[in-house]
PDB file of C-alpha atoms in Angstrom:
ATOM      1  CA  UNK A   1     -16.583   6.951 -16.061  1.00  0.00           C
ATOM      2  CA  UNK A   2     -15.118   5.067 -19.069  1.00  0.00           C
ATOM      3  CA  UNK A   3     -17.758   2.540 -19.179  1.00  0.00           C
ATOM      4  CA  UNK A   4     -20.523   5.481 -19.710  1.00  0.00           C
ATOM      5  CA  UNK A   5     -18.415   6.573 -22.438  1.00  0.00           C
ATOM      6  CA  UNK A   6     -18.687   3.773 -24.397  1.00  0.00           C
ATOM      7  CA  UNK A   7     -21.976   2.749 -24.304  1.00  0.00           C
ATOM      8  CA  UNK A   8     -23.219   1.380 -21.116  1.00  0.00           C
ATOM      9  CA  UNK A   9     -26.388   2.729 -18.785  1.00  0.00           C
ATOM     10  CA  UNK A  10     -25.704   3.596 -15.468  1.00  0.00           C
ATOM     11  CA  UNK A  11     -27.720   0.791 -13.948  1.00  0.00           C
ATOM     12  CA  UNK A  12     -25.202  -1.736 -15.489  1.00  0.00           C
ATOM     13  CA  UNK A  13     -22.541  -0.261 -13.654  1.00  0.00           C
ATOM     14  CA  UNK A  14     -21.389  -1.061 -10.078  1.00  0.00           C
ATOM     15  CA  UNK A  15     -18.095   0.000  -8.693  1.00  0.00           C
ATOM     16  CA  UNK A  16     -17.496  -2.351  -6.153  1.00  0.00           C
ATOM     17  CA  UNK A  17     -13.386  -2.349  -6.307  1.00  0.00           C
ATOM     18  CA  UNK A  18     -10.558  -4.345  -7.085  1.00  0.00           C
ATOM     19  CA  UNK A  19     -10.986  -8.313  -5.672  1.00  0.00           C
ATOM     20  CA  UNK A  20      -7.472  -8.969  -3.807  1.00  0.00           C
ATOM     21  CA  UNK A  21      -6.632 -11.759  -1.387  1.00  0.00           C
ATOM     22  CA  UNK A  22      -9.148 -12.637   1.912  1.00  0.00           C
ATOM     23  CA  UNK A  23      -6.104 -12.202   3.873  1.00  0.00           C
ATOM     24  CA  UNK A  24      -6.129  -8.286   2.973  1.00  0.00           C
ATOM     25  CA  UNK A  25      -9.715  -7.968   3.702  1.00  0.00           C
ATOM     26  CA  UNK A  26      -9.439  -8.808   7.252  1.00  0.00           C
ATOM     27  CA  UNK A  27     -10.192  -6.413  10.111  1.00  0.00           C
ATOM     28  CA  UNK A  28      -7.068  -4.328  10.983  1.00  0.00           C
ATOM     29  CA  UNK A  29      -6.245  -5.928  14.407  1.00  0.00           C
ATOM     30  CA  UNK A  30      -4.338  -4.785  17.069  1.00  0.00           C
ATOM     31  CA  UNK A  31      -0.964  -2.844  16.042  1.00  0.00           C
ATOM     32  CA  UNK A  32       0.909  -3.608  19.082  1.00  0.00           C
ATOM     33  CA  UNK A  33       0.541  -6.811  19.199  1.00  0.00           C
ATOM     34  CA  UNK A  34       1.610  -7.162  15.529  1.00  0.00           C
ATOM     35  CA  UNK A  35       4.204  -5.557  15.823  1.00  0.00           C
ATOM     36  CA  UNK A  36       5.149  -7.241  19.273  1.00  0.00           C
ATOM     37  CA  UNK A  37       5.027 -10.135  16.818  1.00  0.00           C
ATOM     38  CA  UNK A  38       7.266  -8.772  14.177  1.00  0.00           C
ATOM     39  CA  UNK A  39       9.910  -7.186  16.288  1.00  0.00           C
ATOM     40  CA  UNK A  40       9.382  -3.639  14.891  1.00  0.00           C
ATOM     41  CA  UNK A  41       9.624  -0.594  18.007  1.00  0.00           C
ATOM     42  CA  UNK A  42       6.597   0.139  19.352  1.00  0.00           C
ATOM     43  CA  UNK A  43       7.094   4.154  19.771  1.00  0.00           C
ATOM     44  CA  UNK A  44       8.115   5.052  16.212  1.00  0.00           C
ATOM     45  CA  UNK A  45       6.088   5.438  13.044  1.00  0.00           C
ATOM     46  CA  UNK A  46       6.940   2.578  10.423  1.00  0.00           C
ATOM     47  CA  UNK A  47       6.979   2.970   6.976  1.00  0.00           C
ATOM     48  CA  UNK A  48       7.439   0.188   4.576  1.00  0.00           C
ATOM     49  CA  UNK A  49       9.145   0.549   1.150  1.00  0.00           C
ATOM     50  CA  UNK A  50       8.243  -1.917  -1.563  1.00  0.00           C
ATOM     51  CA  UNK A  51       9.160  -2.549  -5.226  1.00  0.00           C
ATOM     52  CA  UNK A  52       6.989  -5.442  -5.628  1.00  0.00           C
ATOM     53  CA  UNK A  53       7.655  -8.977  -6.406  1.00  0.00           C
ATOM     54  CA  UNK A  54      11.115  -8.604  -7.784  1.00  0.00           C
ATOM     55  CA  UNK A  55      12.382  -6.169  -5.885  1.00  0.00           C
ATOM     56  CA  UNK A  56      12.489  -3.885  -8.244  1.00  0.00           C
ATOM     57  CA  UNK A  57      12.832   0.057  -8.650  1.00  0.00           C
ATOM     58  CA  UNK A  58      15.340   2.643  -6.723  1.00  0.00           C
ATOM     59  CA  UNK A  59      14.641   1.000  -3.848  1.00  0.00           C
ATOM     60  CA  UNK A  60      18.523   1.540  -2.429  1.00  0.00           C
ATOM     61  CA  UNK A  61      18.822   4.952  -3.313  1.00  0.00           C
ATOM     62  CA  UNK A  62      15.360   6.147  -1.945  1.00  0.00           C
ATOM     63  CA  UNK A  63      16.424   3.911   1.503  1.00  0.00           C
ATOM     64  CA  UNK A  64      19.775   6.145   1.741  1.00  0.00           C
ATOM     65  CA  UNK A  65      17.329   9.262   0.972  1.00  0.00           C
ATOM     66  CA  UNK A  66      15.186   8.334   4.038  1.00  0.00           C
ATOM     67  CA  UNK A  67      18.451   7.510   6.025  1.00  0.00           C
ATOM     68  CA  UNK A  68      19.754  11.057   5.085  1.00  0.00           C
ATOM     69  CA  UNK A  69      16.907  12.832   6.711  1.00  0.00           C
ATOM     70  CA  UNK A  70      17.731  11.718  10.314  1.00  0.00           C
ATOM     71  CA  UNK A  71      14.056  11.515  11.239  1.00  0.00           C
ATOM     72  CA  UNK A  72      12.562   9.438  13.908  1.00  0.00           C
ATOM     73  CA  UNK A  73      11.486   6.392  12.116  1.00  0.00           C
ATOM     74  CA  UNK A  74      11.785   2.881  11.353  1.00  0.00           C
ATOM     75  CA  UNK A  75      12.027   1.489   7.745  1.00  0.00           C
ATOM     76  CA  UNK A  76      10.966  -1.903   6.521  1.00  0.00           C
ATOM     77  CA  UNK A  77      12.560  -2.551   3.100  1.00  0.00           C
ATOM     78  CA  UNK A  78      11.070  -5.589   1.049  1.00  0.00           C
ATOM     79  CA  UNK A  79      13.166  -6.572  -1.364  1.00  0.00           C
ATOM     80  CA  UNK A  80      11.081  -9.275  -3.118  1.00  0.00           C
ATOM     81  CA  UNK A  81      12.419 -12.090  -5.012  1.00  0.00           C
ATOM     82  CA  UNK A  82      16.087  -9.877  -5.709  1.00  0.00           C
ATOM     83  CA  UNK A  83      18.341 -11.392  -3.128  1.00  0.00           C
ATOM     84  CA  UNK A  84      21.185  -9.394  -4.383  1.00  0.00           C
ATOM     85  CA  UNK A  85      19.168  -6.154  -3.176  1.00  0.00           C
ATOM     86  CA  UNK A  86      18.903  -7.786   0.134  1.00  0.00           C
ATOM     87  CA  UNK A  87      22.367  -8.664   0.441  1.00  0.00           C
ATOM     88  CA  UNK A  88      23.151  -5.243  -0.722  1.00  0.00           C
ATOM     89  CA  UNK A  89      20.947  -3.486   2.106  1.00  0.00           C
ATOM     90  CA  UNK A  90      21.891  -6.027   4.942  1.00  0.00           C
ATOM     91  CA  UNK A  91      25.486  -4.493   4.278  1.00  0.00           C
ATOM     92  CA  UNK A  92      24.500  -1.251   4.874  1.00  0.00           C
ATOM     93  CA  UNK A  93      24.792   0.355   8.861  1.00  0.00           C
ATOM     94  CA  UNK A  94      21.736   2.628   8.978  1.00  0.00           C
ATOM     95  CA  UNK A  95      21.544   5.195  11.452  1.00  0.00           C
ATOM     96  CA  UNK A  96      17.595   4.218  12.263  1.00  0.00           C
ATOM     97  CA  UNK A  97      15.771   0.920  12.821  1.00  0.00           C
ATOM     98  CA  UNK A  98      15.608  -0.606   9.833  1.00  0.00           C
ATOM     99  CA  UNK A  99      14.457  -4.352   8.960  1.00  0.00           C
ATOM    100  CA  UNK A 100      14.875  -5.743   5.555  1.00  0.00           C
ATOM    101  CA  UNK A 101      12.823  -9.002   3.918  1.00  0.00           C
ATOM    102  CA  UNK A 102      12.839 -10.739   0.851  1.00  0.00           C
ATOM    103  CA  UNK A 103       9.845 -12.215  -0.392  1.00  0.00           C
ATOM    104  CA  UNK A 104       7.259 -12.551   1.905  1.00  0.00           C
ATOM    105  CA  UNK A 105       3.624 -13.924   2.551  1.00  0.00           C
ATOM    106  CA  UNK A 106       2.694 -11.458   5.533  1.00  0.00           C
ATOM    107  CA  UNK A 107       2.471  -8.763   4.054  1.00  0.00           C
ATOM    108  CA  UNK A 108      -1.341  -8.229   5.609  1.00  0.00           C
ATOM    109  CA  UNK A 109       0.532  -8.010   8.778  1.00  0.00           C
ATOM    110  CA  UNK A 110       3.155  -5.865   8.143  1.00  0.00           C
ATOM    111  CA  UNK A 111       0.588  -3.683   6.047  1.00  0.00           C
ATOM    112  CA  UNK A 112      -1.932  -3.161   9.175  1.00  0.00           C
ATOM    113  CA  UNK A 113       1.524  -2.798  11.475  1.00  0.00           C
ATOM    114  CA  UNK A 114       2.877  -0.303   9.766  1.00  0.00           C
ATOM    115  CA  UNK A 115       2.629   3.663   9.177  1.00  0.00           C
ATOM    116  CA  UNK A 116       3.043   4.719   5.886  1.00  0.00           C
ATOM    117  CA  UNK A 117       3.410   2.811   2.668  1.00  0.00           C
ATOM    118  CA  UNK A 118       6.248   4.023  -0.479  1.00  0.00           C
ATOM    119  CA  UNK A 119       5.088   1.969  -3.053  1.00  0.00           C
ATOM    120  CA  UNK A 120       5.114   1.433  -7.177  1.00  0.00           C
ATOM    121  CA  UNK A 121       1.344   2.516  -8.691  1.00  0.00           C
ATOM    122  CA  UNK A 122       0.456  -1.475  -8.903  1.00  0.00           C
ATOM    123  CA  UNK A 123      -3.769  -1.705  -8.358  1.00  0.00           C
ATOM    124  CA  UNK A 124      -3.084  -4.913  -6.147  1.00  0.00           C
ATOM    125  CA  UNK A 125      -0.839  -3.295  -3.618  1.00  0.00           C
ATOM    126  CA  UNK A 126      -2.644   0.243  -3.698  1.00  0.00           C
ATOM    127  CA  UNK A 127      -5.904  -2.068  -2.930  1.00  0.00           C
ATOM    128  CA  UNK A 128      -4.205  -4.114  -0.210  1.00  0.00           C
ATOM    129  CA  UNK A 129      -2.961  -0.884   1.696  1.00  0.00           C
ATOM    130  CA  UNK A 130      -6.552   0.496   1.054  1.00  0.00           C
ATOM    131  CA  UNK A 131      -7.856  -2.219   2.858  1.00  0.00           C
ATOM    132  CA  UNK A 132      -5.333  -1.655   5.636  1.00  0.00           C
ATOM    133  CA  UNK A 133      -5.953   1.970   5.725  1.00  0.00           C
ATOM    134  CA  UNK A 134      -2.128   2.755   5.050  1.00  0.00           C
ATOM    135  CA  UNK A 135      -1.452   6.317   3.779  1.00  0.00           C
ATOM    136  CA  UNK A 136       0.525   5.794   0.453  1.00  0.00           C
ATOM    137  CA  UNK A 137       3.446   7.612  -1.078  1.00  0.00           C
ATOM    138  CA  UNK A 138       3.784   6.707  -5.036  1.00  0.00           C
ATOM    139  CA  UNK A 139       6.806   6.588  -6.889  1.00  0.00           C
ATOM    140  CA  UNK A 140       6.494   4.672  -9.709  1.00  0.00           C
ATOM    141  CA  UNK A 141       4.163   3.940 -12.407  1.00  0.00           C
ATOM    142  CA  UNK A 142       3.243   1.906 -15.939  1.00  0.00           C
ATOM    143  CA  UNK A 143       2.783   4.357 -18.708  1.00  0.00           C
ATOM    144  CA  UNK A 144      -0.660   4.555 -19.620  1.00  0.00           C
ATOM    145  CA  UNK A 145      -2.680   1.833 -17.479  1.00  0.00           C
ATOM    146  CA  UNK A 146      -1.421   2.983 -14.100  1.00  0.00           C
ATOM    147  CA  UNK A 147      -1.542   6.579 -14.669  1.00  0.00           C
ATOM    148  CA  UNK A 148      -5.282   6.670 -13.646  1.00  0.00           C
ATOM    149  CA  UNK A 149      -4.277   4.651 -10.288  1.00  0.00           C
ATOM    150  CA  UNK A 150      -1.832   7.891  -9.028  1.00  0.00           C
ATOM    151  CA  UNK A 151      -4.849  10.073 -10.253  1.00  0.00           C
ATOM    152  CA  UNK A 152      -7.011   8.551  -8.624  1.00  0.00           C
ATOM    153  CA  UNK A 153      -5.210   7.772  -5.222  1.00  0.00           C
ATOM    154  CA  UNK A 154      -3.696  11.802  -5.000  1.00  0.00           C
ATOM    155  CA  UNK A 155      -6.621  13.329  -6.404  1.00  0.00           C
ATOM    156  CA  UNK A 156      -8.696  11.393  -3.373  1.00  0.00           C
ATOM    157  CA  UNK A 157      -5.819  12.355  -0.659  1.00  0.00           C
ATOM    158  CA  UNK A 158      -4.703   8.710   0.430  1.00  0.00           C
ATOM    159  CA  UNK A 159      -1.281   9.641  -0.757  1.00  0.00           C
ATOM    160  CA  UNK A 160       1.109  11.510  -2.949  1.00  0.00           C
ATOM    161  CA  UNK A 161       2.924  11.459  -6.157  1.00  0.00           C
ATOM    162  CA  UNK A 162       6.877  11.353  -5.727  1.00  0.00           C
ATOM    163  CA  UNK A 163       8.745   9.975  -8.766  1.00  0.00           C
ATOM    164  CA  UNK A 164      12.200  10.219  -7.296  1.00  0.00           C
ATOM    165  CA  UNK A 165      14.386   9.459  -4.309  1.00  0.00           C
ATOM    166  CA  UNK A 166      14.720  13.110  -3.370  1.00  0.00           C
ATOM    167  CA  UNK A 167      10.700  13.593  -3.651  1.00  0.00           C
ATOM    168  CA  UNK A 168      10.143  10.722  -1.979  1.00  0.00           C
ATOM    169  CA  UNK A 169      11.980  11.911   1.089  1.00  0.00           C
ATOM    170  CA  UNK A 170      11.190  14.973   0.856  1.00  0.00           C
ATOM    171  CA  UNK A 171       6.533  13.994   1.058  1.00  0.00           C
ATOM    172  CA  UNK A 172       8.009  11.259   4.164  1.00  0.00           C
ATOM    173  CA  UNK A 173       9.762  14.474   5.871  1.00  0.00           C
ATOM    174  CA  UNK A 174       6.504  16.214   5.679  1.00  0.00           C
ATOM    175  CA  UNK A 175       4.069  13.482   7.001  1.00  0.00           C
ATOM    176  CA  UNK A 176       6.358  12.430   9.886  1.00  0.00           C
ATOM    177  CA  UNK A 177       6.898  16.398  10.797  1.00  0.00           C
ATOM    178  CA  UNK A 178       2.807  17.193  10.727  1.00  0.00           C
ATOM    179  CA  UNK A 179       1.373  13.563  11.510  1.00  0.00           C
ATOM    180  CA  UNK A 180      -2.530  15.262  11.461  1.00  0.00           C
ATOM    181  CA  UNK A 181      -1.399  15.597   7.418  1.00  0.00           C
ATOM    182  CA  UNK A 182      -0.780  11.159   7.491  1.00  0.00           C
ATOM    183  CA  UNK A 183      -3.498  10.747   9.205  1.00  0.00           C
ATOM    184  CA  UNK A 184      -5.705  12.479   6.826  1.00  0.00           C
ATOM    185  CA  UNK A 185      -4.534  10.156   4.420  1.00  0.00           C
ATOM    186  CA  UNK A 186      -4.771   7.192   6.508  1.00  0.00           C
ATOM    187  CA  UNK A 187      -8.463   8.661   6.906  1.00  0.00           C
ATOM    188  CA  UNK A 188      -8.724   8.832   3.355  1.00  0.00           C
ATOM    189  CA  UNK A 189      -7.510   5.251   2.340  1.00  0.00           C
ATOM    190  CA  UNK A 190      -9.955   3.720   4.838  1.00  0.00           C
ATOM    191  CA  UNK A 191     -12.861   5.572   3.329  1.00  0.00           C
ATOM    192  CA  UNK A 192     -11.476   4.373  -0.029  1.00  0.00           C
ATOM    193  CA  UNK A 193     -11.390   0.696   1.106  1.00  0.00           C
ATOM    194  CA  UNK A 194     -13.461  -1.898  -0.378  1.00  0.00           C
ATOM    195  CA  UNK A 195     -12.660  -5.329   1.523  1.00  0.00           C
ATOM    196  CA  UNK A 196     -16.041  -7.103   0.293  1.00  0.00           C
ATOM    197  CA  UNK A 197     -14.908  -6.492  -3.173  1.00  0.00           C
ATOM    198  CA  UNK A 198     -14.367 -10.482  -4.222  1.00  0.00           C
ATOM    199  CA  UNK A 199     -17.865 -11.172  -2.308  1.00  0.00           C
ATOM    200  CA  UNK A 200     -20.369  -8.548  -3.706  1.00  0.00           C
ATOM    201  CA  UNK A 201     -18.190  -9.437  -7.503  1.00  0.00           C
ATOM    202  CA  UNK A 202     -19.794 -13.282  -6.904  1.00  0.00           C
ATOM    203  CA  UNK A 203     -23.223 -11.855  -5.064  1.00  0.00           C
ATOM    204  CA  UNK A 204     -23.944  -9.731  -8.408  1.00  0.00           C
ATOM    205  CA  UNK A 205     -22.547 -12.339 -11.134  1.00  0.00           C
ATOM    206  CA  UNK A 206     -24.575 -14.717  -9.171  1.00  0.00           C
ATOM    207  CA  UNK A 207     -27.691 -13.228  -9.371  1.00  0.00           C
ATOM    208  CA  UNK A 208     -27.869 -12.088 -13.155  1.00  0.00           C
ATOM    209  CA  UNK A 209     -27.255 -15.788 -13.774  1.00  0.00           C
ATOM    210  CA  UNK A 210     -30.389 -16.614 -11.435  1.00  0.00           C
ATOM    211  CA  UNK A 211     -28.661 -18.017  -8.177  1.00  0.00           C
ATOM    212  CA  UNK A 212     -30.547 -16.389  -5.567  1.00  0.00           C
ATOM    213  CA  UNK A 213     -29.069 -15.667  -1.368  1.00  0.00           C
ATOM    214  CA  UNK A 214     -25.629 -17.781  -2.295  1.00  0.00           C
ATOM    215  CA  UNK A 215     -23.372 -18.757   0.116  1.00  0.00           C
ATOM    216  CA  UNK A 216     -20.712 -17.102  -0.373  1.00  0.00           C
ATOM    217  CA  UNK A 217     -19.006 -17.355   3.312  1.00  0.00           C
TER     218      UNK A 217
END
């Protein structure tokens, strides 16, 4: 651990996770009723493909990728803040059920509804589908201060590298064809979670500063 490296004793450290929004760190619910809620079939495995905020990333040309593979899916594209995307992907006749958002503010629920998450290395999202116990596929990355989050989340087995359209496809195909190997993952990414990251954070701060039992409900 870095902070060993440089210095500190092991009793100063506490790995508690990365804080991320209360609505994340709720209990998983019930999927059919979400998705009941959302629309989304009931007897196929959903995977949702992100590019974060802005919509950004090869988020068209790993969609057609998916398409090409004729599996037994559906897809949930979000396309952020890039309205063009959207308008771009609404045009599109795909050959599976596919649903496509802009920006959105449920993504708890579509994150505990769905299947499998493709997703850009971001330590927000890759916490938020930890907490959901979504099996990730990673295709994208910041040089340098994401590299440790696709080492950590492969090298743990809640997902898998795939840096292209083609690899991408090519880690769904496998999941979908031997679901025992996504459920592993899914296995892995619950084990991984840390929903009471925000609340042990305050518990810990609070009681180096002398606050003792706080409220923190």
């Amino acid at each position: 651990m870095r902070a060993l490296q440089f210095g500190l004793r092991p009793e100063q450290v506490k790995v508690v996770g990365l804080p991320v929004a209360e609505r994340f760190c709720r209990p998983p619910g019930d999927r059919e009723i979400l998705r009941e809620k959302l629309g989304w079939p009931q007897d196929l495995p959903v995977v949702i493909l992100v590019g974060g905020g802005d919509g950004l990333g090869p988020i068209k040309k790993t969609a057609q990728a998916i398409a090409s593979l004729g599996l037994r899916l559906a897809l949930v594209i979000i396309t952020g803040r890039n309205q063009d995307l959207k308008k771009t992907l609404e045009a599109i006749r795909w050959p599976m059920p596919t649903f496509i958002y802009g920006f959105v503010r449920e993504m708890p629920d579509y994150m505990r509804a769905a299947d499998i998450l493709v997703t850009k290395a971001g330590p927000g999202t890759i916490s938020e589908a930890l907490n959901a116990g979504l099996p990730m596929i990673l295709y994208s990355r910041l040089p340098g201060q994401e590299d440790g989050n696709v080492a950590f989340v492969v090298s743990e087995g809640a997902g898998v590298w795939a840096p292209s359209a083609e690899l991408i496809a090519s880690a769904l195909s496998n999941w979908i064809h031997h679901p025992e190997k996504r459920e592993k993952a899914a296995a892995e990414s619950r084990r991984l979670a840390y929903p009471q990251a925000a609340q042990t954070i305050a518990q810990i701060t609070a009681e180096h500063v002398g606050i003792r039992n706080p409220s923190l409900t």
